[in-house]
PDB file of C-alpha atoms in Angstrom:
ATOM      1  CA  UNK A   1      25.050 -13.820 -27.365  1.00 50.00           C
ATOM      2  CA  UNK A   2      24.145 -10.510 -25.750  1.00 58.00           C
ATOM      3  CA  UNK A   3      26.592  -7.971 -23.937  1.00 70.00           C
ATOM      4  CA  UNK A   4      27.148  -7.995 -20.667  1.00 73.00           C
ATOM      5  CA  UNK A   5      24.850  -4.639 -20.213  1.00 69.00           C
ATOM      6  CA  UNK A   6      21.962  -6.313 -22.391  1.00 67.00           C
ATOM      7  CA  UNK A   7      22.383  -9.303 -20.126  1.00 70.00           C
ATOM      8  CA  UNK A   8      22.378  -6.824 -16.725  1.00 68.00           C
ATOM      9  CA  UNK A   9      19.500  -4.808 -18.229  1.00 65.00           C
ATOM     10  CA  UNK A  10      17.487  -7.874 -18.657  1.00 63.00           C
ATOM     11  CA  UNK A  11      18.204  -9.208 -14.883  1.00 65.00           C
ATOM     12  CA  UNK A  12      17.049  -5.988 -13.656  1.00 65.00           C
ATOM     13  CA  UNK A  13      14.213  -6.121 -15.787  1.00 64.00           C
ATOM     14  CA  UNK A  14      13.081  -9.542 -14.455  1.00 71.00           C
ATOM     15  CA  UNK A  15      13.621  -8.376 -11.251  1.00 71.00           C
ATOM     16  CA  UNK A  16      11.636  -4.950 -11.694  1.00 69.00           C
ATOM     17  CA  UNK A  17       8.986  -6.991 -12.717  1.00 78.00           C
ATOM     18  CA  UNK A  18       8.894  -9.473  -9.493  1.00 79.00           C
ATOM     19  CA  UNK A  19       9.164  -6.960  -7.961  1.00 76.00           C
ATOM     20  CA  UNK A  20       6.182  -4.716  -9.262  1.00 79.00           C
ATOM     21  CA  UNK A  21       4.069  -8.002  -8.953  1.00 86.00           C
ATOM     22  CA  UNK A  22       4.909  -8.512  -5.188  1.00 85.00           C
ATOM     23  CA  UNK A  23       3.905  -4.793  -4.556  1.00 86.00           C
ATOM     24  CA  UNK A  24       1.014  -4.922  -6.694  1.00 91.00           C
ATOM     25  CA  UNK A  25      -0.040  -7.972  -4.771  1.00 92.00           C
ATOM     26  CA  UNK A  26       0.683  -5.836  -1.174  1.00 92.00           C
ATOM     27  CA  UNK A  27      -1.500  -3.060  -2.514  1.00 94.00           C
ATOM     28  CA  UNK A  28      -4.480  -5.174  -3.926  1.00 96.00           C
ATOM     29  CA  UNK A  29      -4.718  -6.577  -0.394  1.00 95.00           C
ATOM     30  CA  UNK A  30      -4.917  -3.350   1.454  1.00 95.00           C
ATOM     31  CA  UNK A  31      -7.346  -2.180  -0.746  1.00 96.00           C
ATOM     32  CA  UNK A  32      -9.124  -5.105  -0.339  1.00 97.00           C
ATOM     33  CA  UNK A  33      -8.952  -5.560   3.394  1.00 97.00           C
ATOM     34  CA  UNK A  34      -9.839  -1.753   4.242  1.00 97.00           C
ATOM     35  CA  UNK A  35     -12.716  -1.920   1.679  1.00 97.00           C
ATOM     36  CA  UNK A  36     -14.139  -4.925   2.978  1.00 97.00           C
ATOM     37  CA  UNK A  37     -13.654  -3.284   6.427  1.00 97.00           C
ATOM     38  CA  UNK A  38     -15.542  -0.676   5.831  1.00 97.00           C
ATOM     39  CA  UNK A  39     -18.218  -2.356   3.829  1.00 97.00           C
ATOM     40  CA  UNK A  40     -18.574  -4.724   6.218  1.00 97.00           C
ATOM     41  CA  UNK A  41     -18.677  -1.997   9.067  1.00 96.00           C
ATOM     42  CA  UNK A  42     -21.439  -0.596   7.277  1.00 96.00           C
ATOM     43  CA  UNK A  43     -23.672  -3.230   7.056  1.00 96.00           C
ATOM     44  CA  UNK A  44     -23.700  -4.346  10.157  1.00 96.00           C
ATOM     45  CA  UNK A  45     -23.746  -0.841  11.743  1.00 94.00           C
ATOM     46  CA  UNK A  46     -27.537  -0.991  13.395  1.00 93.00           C
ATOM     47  CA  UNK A  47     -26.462  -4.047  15.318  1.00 94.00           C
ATOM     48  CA  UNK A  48     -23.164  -2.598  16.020  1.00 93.00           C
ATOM     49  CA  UNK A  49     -24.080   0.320  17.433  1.00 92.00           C
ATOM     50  CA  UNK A  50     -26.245  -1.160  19.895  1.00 92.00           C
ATOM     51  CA  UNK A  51     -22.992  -3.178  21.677  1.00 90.00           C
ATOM     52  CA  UNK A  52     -20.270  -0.884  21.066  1.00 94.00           C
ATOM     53  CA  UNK A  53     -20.130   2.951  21.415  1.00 95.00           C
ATOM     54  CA  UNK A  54     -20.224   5.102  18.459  1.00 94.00           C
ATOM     55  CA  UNK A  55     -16.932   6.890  18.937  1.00 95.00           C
ATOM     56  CA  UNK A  56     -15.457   3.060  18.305  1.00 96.00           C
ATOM     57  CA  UNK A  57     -17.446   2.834  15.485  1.00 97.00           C
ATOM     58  CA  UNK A  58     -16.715   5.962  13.765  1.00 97.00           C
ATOM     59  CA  UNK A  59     -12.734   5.551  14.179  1.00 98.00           C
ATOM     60  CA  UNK A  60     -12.520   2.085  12.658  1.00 98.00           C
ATOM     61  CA  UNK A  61     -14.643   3.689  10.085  1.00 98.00           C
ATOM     62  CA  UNK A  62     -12.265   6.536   9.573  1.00 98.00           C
ATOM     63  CA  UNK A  63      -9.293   3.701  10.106  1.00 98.00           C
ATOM     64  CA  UNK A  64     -10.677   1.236   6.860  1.00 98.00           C
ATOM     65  CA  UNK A  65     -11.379   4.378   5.178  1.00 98.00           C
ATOM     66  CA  UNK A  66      -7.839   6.237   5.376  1.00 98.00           C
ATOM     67  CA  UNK A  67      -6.482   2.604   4.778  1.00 98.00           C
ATOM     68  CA  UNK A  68      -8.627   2.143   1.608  1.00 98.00           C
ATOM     69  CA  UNK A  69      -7.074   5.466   0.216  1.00 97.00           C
ATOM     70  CA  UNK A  70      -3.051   4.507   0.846  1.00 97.00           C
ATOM     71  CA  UNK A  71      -3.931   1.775  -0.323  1.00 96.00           C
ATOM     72  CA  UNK A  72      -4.546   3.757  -3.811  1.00 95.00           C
ATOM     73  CA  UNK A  73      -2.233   6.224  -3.082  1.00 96.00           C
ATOM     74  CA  UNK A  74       0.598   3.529  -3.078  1.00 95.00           C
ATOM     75  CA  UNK A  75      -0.746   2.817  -6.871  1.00 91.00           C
ATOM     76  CA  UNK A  76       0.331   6.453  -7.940  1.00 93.00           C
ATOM     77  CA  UNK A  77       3.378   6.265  -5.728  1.00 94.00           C
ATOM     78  CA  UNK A  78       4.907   3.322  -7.259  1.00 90.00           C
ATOM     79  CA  UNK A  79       4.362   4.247 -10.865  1.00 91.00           C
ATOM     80  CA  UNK A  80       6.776   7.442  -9.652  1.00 93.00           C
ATOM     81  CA  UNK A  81       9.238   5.450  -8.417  1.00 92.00           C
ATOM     82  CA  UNK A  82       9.145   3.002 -11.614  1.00 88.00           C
ATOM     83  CA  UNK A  83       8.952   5.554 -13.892  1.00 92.00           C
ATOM     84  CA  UNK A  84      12.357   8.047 -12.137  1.00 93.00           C
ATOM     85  CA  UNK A  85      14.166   4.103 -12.671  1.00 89.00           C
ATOM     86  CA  UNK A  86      13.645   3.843 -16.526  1.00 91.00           C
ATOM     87  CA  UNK A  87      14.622   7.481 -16.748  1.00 94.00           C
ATOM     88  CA  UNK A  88      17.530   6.492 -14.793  1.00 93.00           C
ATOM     89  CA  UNK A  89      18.179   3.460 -17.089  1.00 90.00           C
ATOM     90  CA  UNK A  90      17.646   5.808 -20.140  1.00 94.00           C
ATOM     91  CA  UNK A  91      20.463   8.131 -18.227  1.00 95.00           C
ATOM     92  CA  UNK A  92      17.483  11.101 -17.884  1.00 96.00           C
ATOM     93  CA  UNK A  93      18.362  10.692 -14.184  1.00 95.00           C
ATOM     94  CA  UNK A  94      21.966  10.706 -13.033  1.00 95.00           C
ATOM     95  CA  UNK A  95      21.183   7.931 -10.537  1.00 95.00           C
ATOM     96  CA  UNK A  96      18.819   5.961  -8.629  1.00 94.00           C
ATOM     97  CA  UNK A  97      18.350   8.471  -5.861  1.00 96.00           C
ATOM     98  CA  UNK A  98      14.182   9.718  -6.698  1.00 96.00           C
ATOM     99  CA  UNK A  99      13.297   6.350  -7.955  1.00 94.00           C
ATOM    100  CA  UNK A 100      14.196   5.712  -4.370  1.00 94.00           C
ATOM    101  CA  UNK A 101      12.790   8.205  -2.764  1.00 96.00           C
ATOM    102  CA  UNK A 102       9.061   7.413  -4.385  1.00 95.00           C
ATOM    103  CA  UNK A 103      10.042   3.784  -3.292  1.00 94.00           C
ATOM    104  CA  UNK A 104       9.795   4.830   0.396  1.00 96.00           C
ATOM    105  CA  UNK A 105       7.308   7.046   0.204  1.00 97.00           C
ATOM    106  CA  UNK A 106       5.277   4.025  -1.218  1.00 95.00           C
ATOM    107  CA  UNK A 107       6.874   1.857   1.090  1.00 95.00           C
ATOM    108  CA  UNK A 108       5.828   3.793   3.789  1.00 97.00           C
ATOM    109  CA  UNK A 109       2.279   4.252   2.809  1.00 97.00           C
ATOM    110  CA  UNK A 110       1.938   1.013   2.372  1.00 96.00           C
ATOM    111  CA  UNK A 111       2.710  -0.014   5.899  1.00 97.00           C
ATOM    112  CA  UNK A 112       0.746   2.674   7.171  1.00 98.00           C
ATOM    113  CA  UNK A 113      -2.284   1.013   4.743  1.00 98.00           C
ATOM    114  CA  UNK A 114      -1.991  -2.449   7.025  1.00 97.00           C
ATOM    115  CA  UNK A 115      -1.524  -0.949   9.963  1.00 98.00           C
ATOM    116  CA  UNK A 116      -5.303   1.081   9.564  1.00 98.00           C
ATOM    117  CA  UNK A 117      -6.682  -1.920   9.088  1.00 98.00           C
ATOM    118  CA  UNK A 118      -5.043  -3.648  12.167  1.00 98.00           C
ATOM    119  CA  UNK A 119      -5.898  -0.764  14.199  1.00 98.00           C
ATOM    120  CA  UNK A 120      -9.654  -0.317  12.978  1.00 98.00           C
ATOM    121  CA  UNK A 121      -9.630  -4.066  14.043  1.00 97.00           C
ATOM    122  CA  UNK A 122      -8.413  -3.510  17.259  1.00 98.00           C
ATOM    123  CA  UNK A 123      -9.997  -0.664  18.091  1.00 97.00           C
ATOM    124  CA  UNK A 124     -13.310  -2.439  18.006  1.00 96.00           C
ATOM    125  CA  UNK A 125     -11.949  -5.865  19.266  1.00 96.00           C
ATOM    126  CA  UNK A 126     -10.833  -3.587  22.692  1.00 96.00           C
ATOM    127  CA  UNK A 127     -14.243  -1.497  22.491  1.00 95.00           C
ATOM    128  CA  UNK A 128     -15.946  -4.518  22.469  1.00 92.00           C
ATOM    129  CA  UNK A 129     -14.072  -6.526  25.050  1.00 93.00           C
ATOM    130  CA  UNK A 130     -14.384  -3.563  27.624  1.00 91.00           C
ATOM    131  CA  UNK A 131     -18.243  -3.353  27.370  1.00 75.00           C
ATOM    132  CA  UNK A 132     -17.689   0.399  27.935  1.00 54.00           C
ATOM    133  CA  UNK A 133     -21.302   0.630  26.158  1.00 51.00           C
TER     134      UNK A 133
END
């Protein structure tokens, strides 16, 4: 039988790593819906352009693009944030207070990743539906 702090370690540890697998899971699909976005954008610009104006175009662009790259950034943010909590489990750190910190930051990019692609969707859904062209 374990000690009680082996036994808390290894709770936290299972729930670090649900954890890192539902945010890896959040950041593969913002990757992959900007990307796709964009890609998709791309190769279908000739006949896009000729139904929806440019300036539509170009800002969903930029919108897929800028959500592609938080996206990534999240990557880099979360490692932060796991790494400050082992050094706080290791007692490096006096408490939890970075790890959470990087947390939000990645938290926040995150949200910021799906909402691009929403708004790159939108923006040519409205451009579209108001045949401004």
């Amino acid at each position: 039988m374990g000690s009680r702090k082996e036994e808390r370690f290894l709770q936290e540890a299972d729930f670090r790593a649900i954890s890192q697998d539902y945010a890896q899971g959040a950041i593969r699909a913002a990757i992959l819906v900007n990307g796709g976005a964009a890609v998709a954008l791309l190769s279908q610009l000739t006949q896009l352009s000729a139904s929806l104006p440019r300036w539509a175009i170009g800002w969903a662009f930029v919108a897929f693009v800028a959500g592609a790259g938080l996206g990534a950034v999240t990557w880099l943010l979360g490692f932060l944030s796991t790494r400050h909590v082992d050094r706080t489990l290791r007692g490096q750190n006096p408490d939890y207070t970075l790890a959470n910190a990087w947390m939000v930051a990645a938290e926040i990019a995150i949200i910021t990743a799906i909402v691009s692609f929403l708004a790159g969707c939108l923006l040519l859904a409205f451009s579209f539906l108001c045949g401004s062209r």
